[in-house]
């Protein structure tokens, strides 16, 4: 690891200005991706701006059928939150299968969403539930946030402060995890809401995506059999040493069915 | 005073007090005054010429002390890393043995090959400076797989090694095998790949070297399984230093599995460099560095044929293997796929004729050497898979076919057609024990229950025999070993009666400090707490060969047993004098020397006092002191064996394999500490399950880059991948080791891959699947199911 300056601001504007002052700086949330990257010398920021000292961006709250989760809330906190478990149990379940216990105790929802790893779990939950990403500057709909492989709508000095999740009628998440990394080979989040059904897929491609064909079929009949025959085109999906694209395409259907079954069980 | 805790007891491990309270002393814990940091610059290319190295920018960086390259090594006239085994082909032609320079000389041959050593005040400075070293590479075409490497026109690693073949090795009576095949009622055939593995001990490799100009003494602290062998190879053959001026210390070492039983270039470079810069230098590998520099294991491509008569009796076995050696010959490299492979192809069966041909092949990959089991898991996998194929072909029950061909207990000692003679064993007893423990008779019910939930259930059997307790030196010498394979132990009884053992093996997780103390406690009647085991320091311990090949208890324990016997013999002489009796009348039991038929006796403690304070002592005929040393060279290998049964469930929708049950019944001879044996079996089985289901070292065929170069991409088995295991022993006693022990370090790894894969194939048998290569990943299984389903769907 190369040496770098370290700041721990106490207020969001201070964090934003620290990031702005030093173009080669990076915000640090849970550090579950950034710290290993630094240790491998794959990144060499001049400064880290640690968000751990910021007030009011941690914890879960609700109101108006919306659950708001502060950006610095850890996966373990979301997984065990009585509020999240009662309002959106599928989201708590998603958080409970991220990485391993050490990652869940350090990693944060804001960090995960900002990093937008193509195989991370949260992007599926955020897009599947039609959440809103609240930042230091604005509010961004999930639709407009994820741009593929580690790219998001975030501007250089913009910090995620919270994510707002509308409470669905029912939802489910099914993940086929890579046995070593515990990232999703394919993860599918399915949510049934008052305005329709949303199906969001992570792990299969270069970024999280929705499957309109499945959403239409599930809107007609919210049942695993409704999508059993829907095949996803393998073209453009990821092939690597763990899984080929054709297998990933197949797993999207299997995991979508299982997510629906979970949603029905939890409804 | 504490109690005697002897053979058969399971005391808590002595060493765990320091390990579990954070007081272990590993190489990376050690700090020396004025210590600098070293970093190796490694090749990013699989195969390239080095046109030049510009170290100027690195040397100009503040904090940088030295940048050493292959040119410096050559200028100092240093040797290359030696290979400990020289094998020959069928005509007696020695293997091709190109030099393995400690820093690359003009060419790199794998990603991770060492190019330069950068020394600086801090690791950060050294790492940054390493990035400033400009290496002018001319990248060459590379080859990573054995099938590609032996093809005409393949990239050549060494100018004088045609077709990249190091040795075309043979074993067995080819003509007898050919004849048997002509008479066979059936021939079973199988092509398989034994996947490349990376050992991943928990502690990464590390070294510290220091030179004392006042005494001319070099000290090397290193993560090694055999410090004396490192000292010998490095001083005598690489650095050309007088051996008495080199001390090698292997302190606490966090796991080895074979990965740390080689003399590595890093050890030689850092020892040489510490003198050049007159500073202690420390290097600790990162996990990523371990992936591209720790020696890899396995990596075979094999064609096997088994000839049977109409009743299923095995007539002959023919095996042809291409074994990947990687870019250079490592310390034991060519021995593993030959001498530790071919002789195991007899297994527990009476196969009368066996022929094995192994082409040992260089490729642009990390050198391949011993990894837990080393050759024997590969042999067992071939044999136990082809037996299942034969059973399926001939419609004979898999267990029945094995039973028909097993060596009966009364046929031991049994001479196989491939060199070795098994001294003892009871394969049928192990099989029956495992069948009962695994509840095989109700498997059908369990399979039906799985089917009801849409799952395929399979049962897999594997028997095995292992040649371990390496090794009888004379026999090994005939096979090409360039060193001895005995072991040494000193039993030092202190004046107050406590005992220190100095032993040439090395404990890096096996529990030796406990097991060996139990042996001494039992033999000398000394309290368990009054026995300490010292190892791992060439200045404290007499020459020893170290720990590998399930040899520590078998060979080291035998040396220890002999040394303790010598203490008793001397003690009897002292007791005879003190008790004014004839030596022949002195009886030793439970720590007491007594005169037969009387109540006159002296304790070992009293004898020790007399030996060290020899006022009343037969000084004219006996030396003072009570310390004895023994070397033990085994007369044969030991042959643990057993039967493993795996039960798996497959989700056909995803292809995911779940290991739902595992049973092992092993014959490991006398068990000293059942808890430790159980732990060794658990760990061994898990590593075999890892090979069968999860682990795979994958190289990119075009670039030669290691694709599975991290714990994120190389899957080590974890607790949630495993069921509770049923482990039991069914022991026959070894007839030639002092305590009847056979060794247990590798048996789990040897029996398990075949058991698991046989279970996977069984689960898919209804689809016409006859073989699954390792690891049986969900993707691979799903593809097999898809391919098998297509014609059925078309019907």
Coordinates of C-alpha atoms in Angstrom, one line a residue, chain A:
Chain A
X1 CA 0.0 0.0 0.0
X2 CA 1.4 3.4 -0.9
X3 CA 1.1 6.2 1.6
X4 CA -1.8 8.6 1.5
X5 CA -3.4 11.4 3.5
X6 CA -6.3 10.5 5.7
X7 CA -9.3 12.7 6.6
X8 CA -12.3 12.0 8.8
X9 CA -14.7 14.9 8.3
X10 CA -17.6 15.5 10.6
X11 CA -20.1 16.9 8.1
X12 CA -21.1 16.1 4.6
X13 CA -20.2 19.6 3.1
X14 CA -16.8 19.2 4.7
X15 CA -16.4 15.7 3.1
X16 CA -17.5 17.1 -0.3
X17 CA -15.0 20.0 -0.1
X18 CA -12.2 17.7 1.0
X19 CA -12.9 15.5 -2.1
X20 CA -13.0 18.6 -4.3
X21 CA -9.8 20.1 -3.0
X22 CA -7.8 17.0 -3.9
X23 CA -8.7 15.5 -7.2
X24 CA -6.8 12.3 -6.5
X25 CA -8.8 11.6 -3.3
X26 CA -11.3 8.9 -2.8
X27 CA -14.2 8.5 -0.3
X28 CA -13.9 5.5 2.0
X29 CA -17.0 3.8 3.2
X30 CA -16.6 0.2 4.5
X31 CA -13.5 -0.3 2.4
X32 CA -14.3 -3.8 1.4
X33 CA -13.2 -3.2 -2.2
X34 CA -11.1 -0.1 -1.8
X35 CA -8.7 -1.3 0.9
X36 CA -7.7 -4.6 -1.0
X37 CA -7.3 -2.5 -4.1
X38 CA -4.9 -0.2 -2.2
X39 CA -3.0 -3.1 -0.7
X40 CA -2.5 -4.6 -4.2
X41 CA -1.2 -1.2 -5.3
X42 CA -3.9 -1.2 -8.0
X43 CA -5.0 2.3 -6.9
X44 CA -2.9 5.1 -5.3
X45 CA -5.2 7.9 -4.2
X46 CA -3.4 10.9 -2.6
X47 CA -6.0 11.0 0.1
X48 CA -8.8 9.0 1.6
X49 CA -11.9 10.8 3.0
X50 CA -13.4 8.5 5.6
X51 CA -17.2 8.8 5.8
X52 CA -17.4 6.9 9.1
X53 CA -17.5 10.2 11.1
X54 CA -20.4 11.7 9.2
X55 CA -23.6 12.1 11.2
X56 CA -27.1 11.0 10.2
X57 CA -26.1 8.6 7.3
X58 CA -26.3 5.4 9.3
X59 CA -29.3 3.4 10.3
X60 CA -32.8 2.4 9.0
X61 CA -36.0 4.4 9.2
X62 CA -39.4 4.4 7.6
X63 CA -42.4 6.6 6.7
X64 CA -44.9 6.8 3.9
X65 CA -44.4 3.2 2.8
X66 CA -40.7 4.0 2.2
X67 CA -37.7 2.5 4.1
X68 CA -34.7 4.8 4.2
X69 CA -31.3 3.2 4.8
X70 CA -28.3 5.5 5.6
X71 CA -25.4 5.0 3.3
X72 CA -23.0 4.0 6.0
X73 CA -25.3 1.2 7.3
X74 CA -23.5 -2.1 7.2
X75 CA -24.9 -5.2 5.6
X76 CA -25.1 -6.9 8.9
X77 CA -27.2 -4.0 10.3
X78 CA -29.6 -4.2 7.3
X79 CA -29.8 -8.0 7.6
X80 CA -30.7 -7.8 11.3
X81 CA -32.8 -4.6 11.3
X82 CA -36.3 -5.4 12.6
X83 CA -37.7 -2.6 10.5
X84 CA -36.2 -3.9 7.2
X85 CA -37.1 -7.5 8.1
X86 CA -40.8 -6.5 8.7
X87 CA -41.2 -4.1 5.8
X88 CA -39.0 -5.5 3.1
X89 CA -37.8 -9.0 4.2
X90 CA -36.3 -9.7 0.8
X91 CA -33.9 -6.8 1.3
X92 CA -32.8 -8.0 4.7
X93 CA -32.3 -11.5 3.2
X94 CA -30.2 -10.0 0.4
X95 CA -28.0 -8.3 2.9
X96 CA -27.6 -11.5 4.9
X97 CA -26.0 -13.3 1.9
X98 CA -23.5 -10.7 0.9
X99 CA -19.9 -12.0 1.1
X100 CA -19.1 -13.4 4.5
X101 CA -19.6 -12.3 8.1
X102 CA -16.4 -10.1 8.1
X103 CA -17.6 -8.3 4.9
X104 CA -21.1 -7.9 6.3
X105 CA -19.8 -6.3 9.4
X106 CA -17.6 -3.7 7.6
X107 CA -19.2 -3.3 4.2
X108 CA -21.9 -0.6 3.7
X109 CA -24.9 -0.2 1.4
X110 CA -23.6 3.1 0.2
X111 CA -20.2 1.7 -0.6
X112 CA -21.6 -1.2 -2.4
X113 CA -24.0 0.8 -4.5
X114 CA -21.4 3.4 -5.4
X115 CA -18.9 0.8 -6.4
X116 CA -21.5 -1.0 -8.6
X117 CA -19.6 -4.2 -8.9
X118 CA -21.3 -6.2 -11.7
X119 CA -21.7 -9.2 -9.4
X120 CA -22.7 -7.3 -6.2
X121 CA -26.1 -8.0 -4.6
X122 CA -27.3 -4.6 -3.6
X123 CA -27.7 -3.2 -7.2
X124 CA -30.3 -5.9 -7.8
X125 CA -32.2 -4.9 -4.7
X126 CA -32.0 -1.2 -5.5
X127 CA -33.1 -1.6 -9.2
X128 CA -35.6 -4.3 -8.4
X129 CA -37.3 -2.2 -5.8
X130 CA -37.1 1.0 -7.8
X131 CA -35.2 2.7 -5.0
X132 CA -34.0 6.3 -5.0
X133 CA -30.3 7.1 -4.4
X134 CA -30.0 10.2 -2.2
X135 CA -26.6 12.0 -2.6
X136 CA -25.0 15.1 -1.1
X137 CA -26.2 17.0 -4.2
X138 CA -29.5 15.4 -5.5
X139 CA -31.8 12.4 -5.7
X140 CA -31.3 9.8 -8.5
X141 CA -33.7 7.1 -9.5
X142 CA -32.2 3.6 -9.7
X143 CA -33.1 3.5 -13.4
X144 CA -30.7 6.4 -14.0
X145 CA -28.0 5.4 -11.6
X146 CA -26.2 2.2 -12.7
X147 CA -24.2 2.5 -15.9
X148 CA -22.5 -0.9 -16.1
X149 CA -19.1 -2.2 -15.0
X150 CA -18.2 0.0 -11.9
X151 CA -19.8 3.1 -13.5
X152 CA -22.6 5.1 -11.9
X153 CA -24.2 8.5 -12.3
X154 CA -22.2 9.8 -9.3
X155 CA -20.1 12.9 -10.0
X156 CA -16.5 13.1 -8.7
X157 CA -17.3 14.9 -5.4
X158 CA -20.7 13.4 -4.9
X159 CA -21.4 11.2 -1.8
X160 CA -24.3 8.8 -1.4
X161 CA -26.1 9.7 1.9
X162 CA -29.1 7.3 1.9
X163 CA -31.1 5.0 -0.3
X164 CA -34.9 5.1 -0.2
X165 CA -36.7 1.9 -0.9
X166 CA -40.5 1.9 -1.6
X167 CA -42.1 -1.0 0.3
X168 CA -43.3 -3.6 -2.2
X169 CA -46.4 -5.8 -1.9
X170 CA -44.0 -8.7 -1.9
X171 CA -40.4 -9.4 -3.0
X172 CA -37.8 -12.1 -3.2
X173 CA -34.1 -12.5 -3.9
X174 CA -32.4 -15.6 -5.1
X175 CA -28.7 -15.8 -5.6
X176 CA -26.4 -18.4 -7.0
X177 CA -23.2 -17.5 -5.4
X178 CA -19.6 -18.1 -6.6
X179 CA -18.3 -20.6 -4.0
X180 CA -15.0 -18.7 -3.4
X181 CA -15.9 -15.0 -3.7
X182 CA -19.5 -15.3 -2.6
X183 CA -20.4 -12.7 -5.2
X184 CA -23.4 -13.5 -7.4
X185 CA -22.8 -15.7 -10.4
X186 CA -26.4 -14.7 -11.0
X187 CA -28.7 -13.0 -8.5
X188 CA -32.3 -12.1 -9.3
X189 CA -34.5 -9.7 -7.3
X190 CA -38.2 -9.8 -8.0
X191 CA -40.6 -7.3 -6.5
X192 CA -44.3 -7.0 -6.9
X193 CA -45.5 -3.5 -6.3
X194 CA -48.8 -1.6 -6.7
X195 CA -47.6 -0.4 -10.1
X196 CA -46.3 -3.6 -11.5
X197 CA -43.6 -6.3 -11.2
X198 CA -39.9 -5.6 -11.4
X199 CA -37.2 -8.2 -12.1
X200 CA -33.5 -7.1 -11.7
X201 CA -30.6 -9.3 -12.4
X202 CA -27.0 -9.0 -11.1
X203 CA -23.9 -11.1 -11.8
X204 CA -24.9 -12.1 -15.3
X205 CA -23.7 -9.2 -17.3
X206 CA -21.6 -6.1 -17.1
X207 CA -24.1 -4.5 -14.8
X208 CA -27.5 -4.9 -13.2
X209 CA -30.4 -5.1 -15.7
X210 CA -34.1 -5.6 -15.8
X211 CA -36.0 -8.3 -17.7
X212 CA -39.1 -6.8 -19.2
X213 CA -40.3 -10.1 -20.6
X214 CA -40.4 -11.7 -17.2
X215 CA -41.9 -8.5 -15.6
X216 CA -44.8 -8.7 -18.1
X217 CA -45.4 -12.4 -17.6
X218 CA -45.3 -12.0 -13.8
X219 CA -47.7 -9.1 -14.0
X220 CA -50.2 -11.4 -15.7
X221 CA -49.6 -14.3 -13.2
X222 CA -47.2 -13.8 -10.3
X223 CA -46.0 -17.5 -10.1
X224 CA -42.8 -19.3 -11.0
X225 CA -44.4 -21.2 -13.8
X226 CA -45.2 -18.0 -15.6
X227 CA -41.5 -17.4 -16.4
X228 CA -40.3 -21.0 -16.5
X229 CA -40.2 -21.0 -20.3
X230 CA -38.6 -17.6 -20.7
X231 CA -35.1 -17.9 -21.9
X232 CA -32.6 -15.1 -21.7
X233 CA -30.3 -14.5 -24.6
X234 CA -26.7 -15.4 -23.6
X235 CA -25.3 -12.8 -26.0
X236 CA -23.6 -10.1 -24.1
X237 CA -23.6 -12.0 -20.8
X238 CA -20.4 -12.7 -18.9
X239 CA -18.2 -15.7 -19.5
X240 CA -15.4 -16.3 -17.1
X241 CA -13.6 -19.2 -15.4
X242 CA -16.5 -19.8 -13.1
X243 CA -19.5 -19.8 -15.5
X244 CA -20.1 -19.5 -19.2
X245 CA -22.6 -17.1 -20.7
X246 CA -25.1 -19.8 -21.6
X247 CA -25.1 -21.2 -18.1
X248 CA -25.6 -17.7 -16.7
X249 CA -28.5 -17.1 -19.0
X250 CA -30.0 -20.4 -17.8
X251 CA -29.5 -19.4 -14.2
X252 CA -31.3 -16.1 -14.7
X253 CA -34.5 -18.1 -15.3
X254 CA -33.9 -20.5 -12.4
X255 CA -33.1 -17.8 -9.9
X256 CA -36.0 -15.7 -11.1
X257 CA -38.3 -18.6 -10.5
X258 CA -36.8 -19.1 -7.0
X259 CA -37.1 -15.4 -6.2
X260 CA -40.8 -15.5 -7.1
X261 CA -41.3 -18.6 -5.0
X262 CA -39.6 -16.8 -2.1
X263 CA -41.8 -13.7 -2.7
X264 CA -44.9 -15.8 -2.6
X265 CA -43.7 -17.6 0.6
X266 CA -43.0 -14.3 2.3
X267 CA -46.1 -12.5 1.1

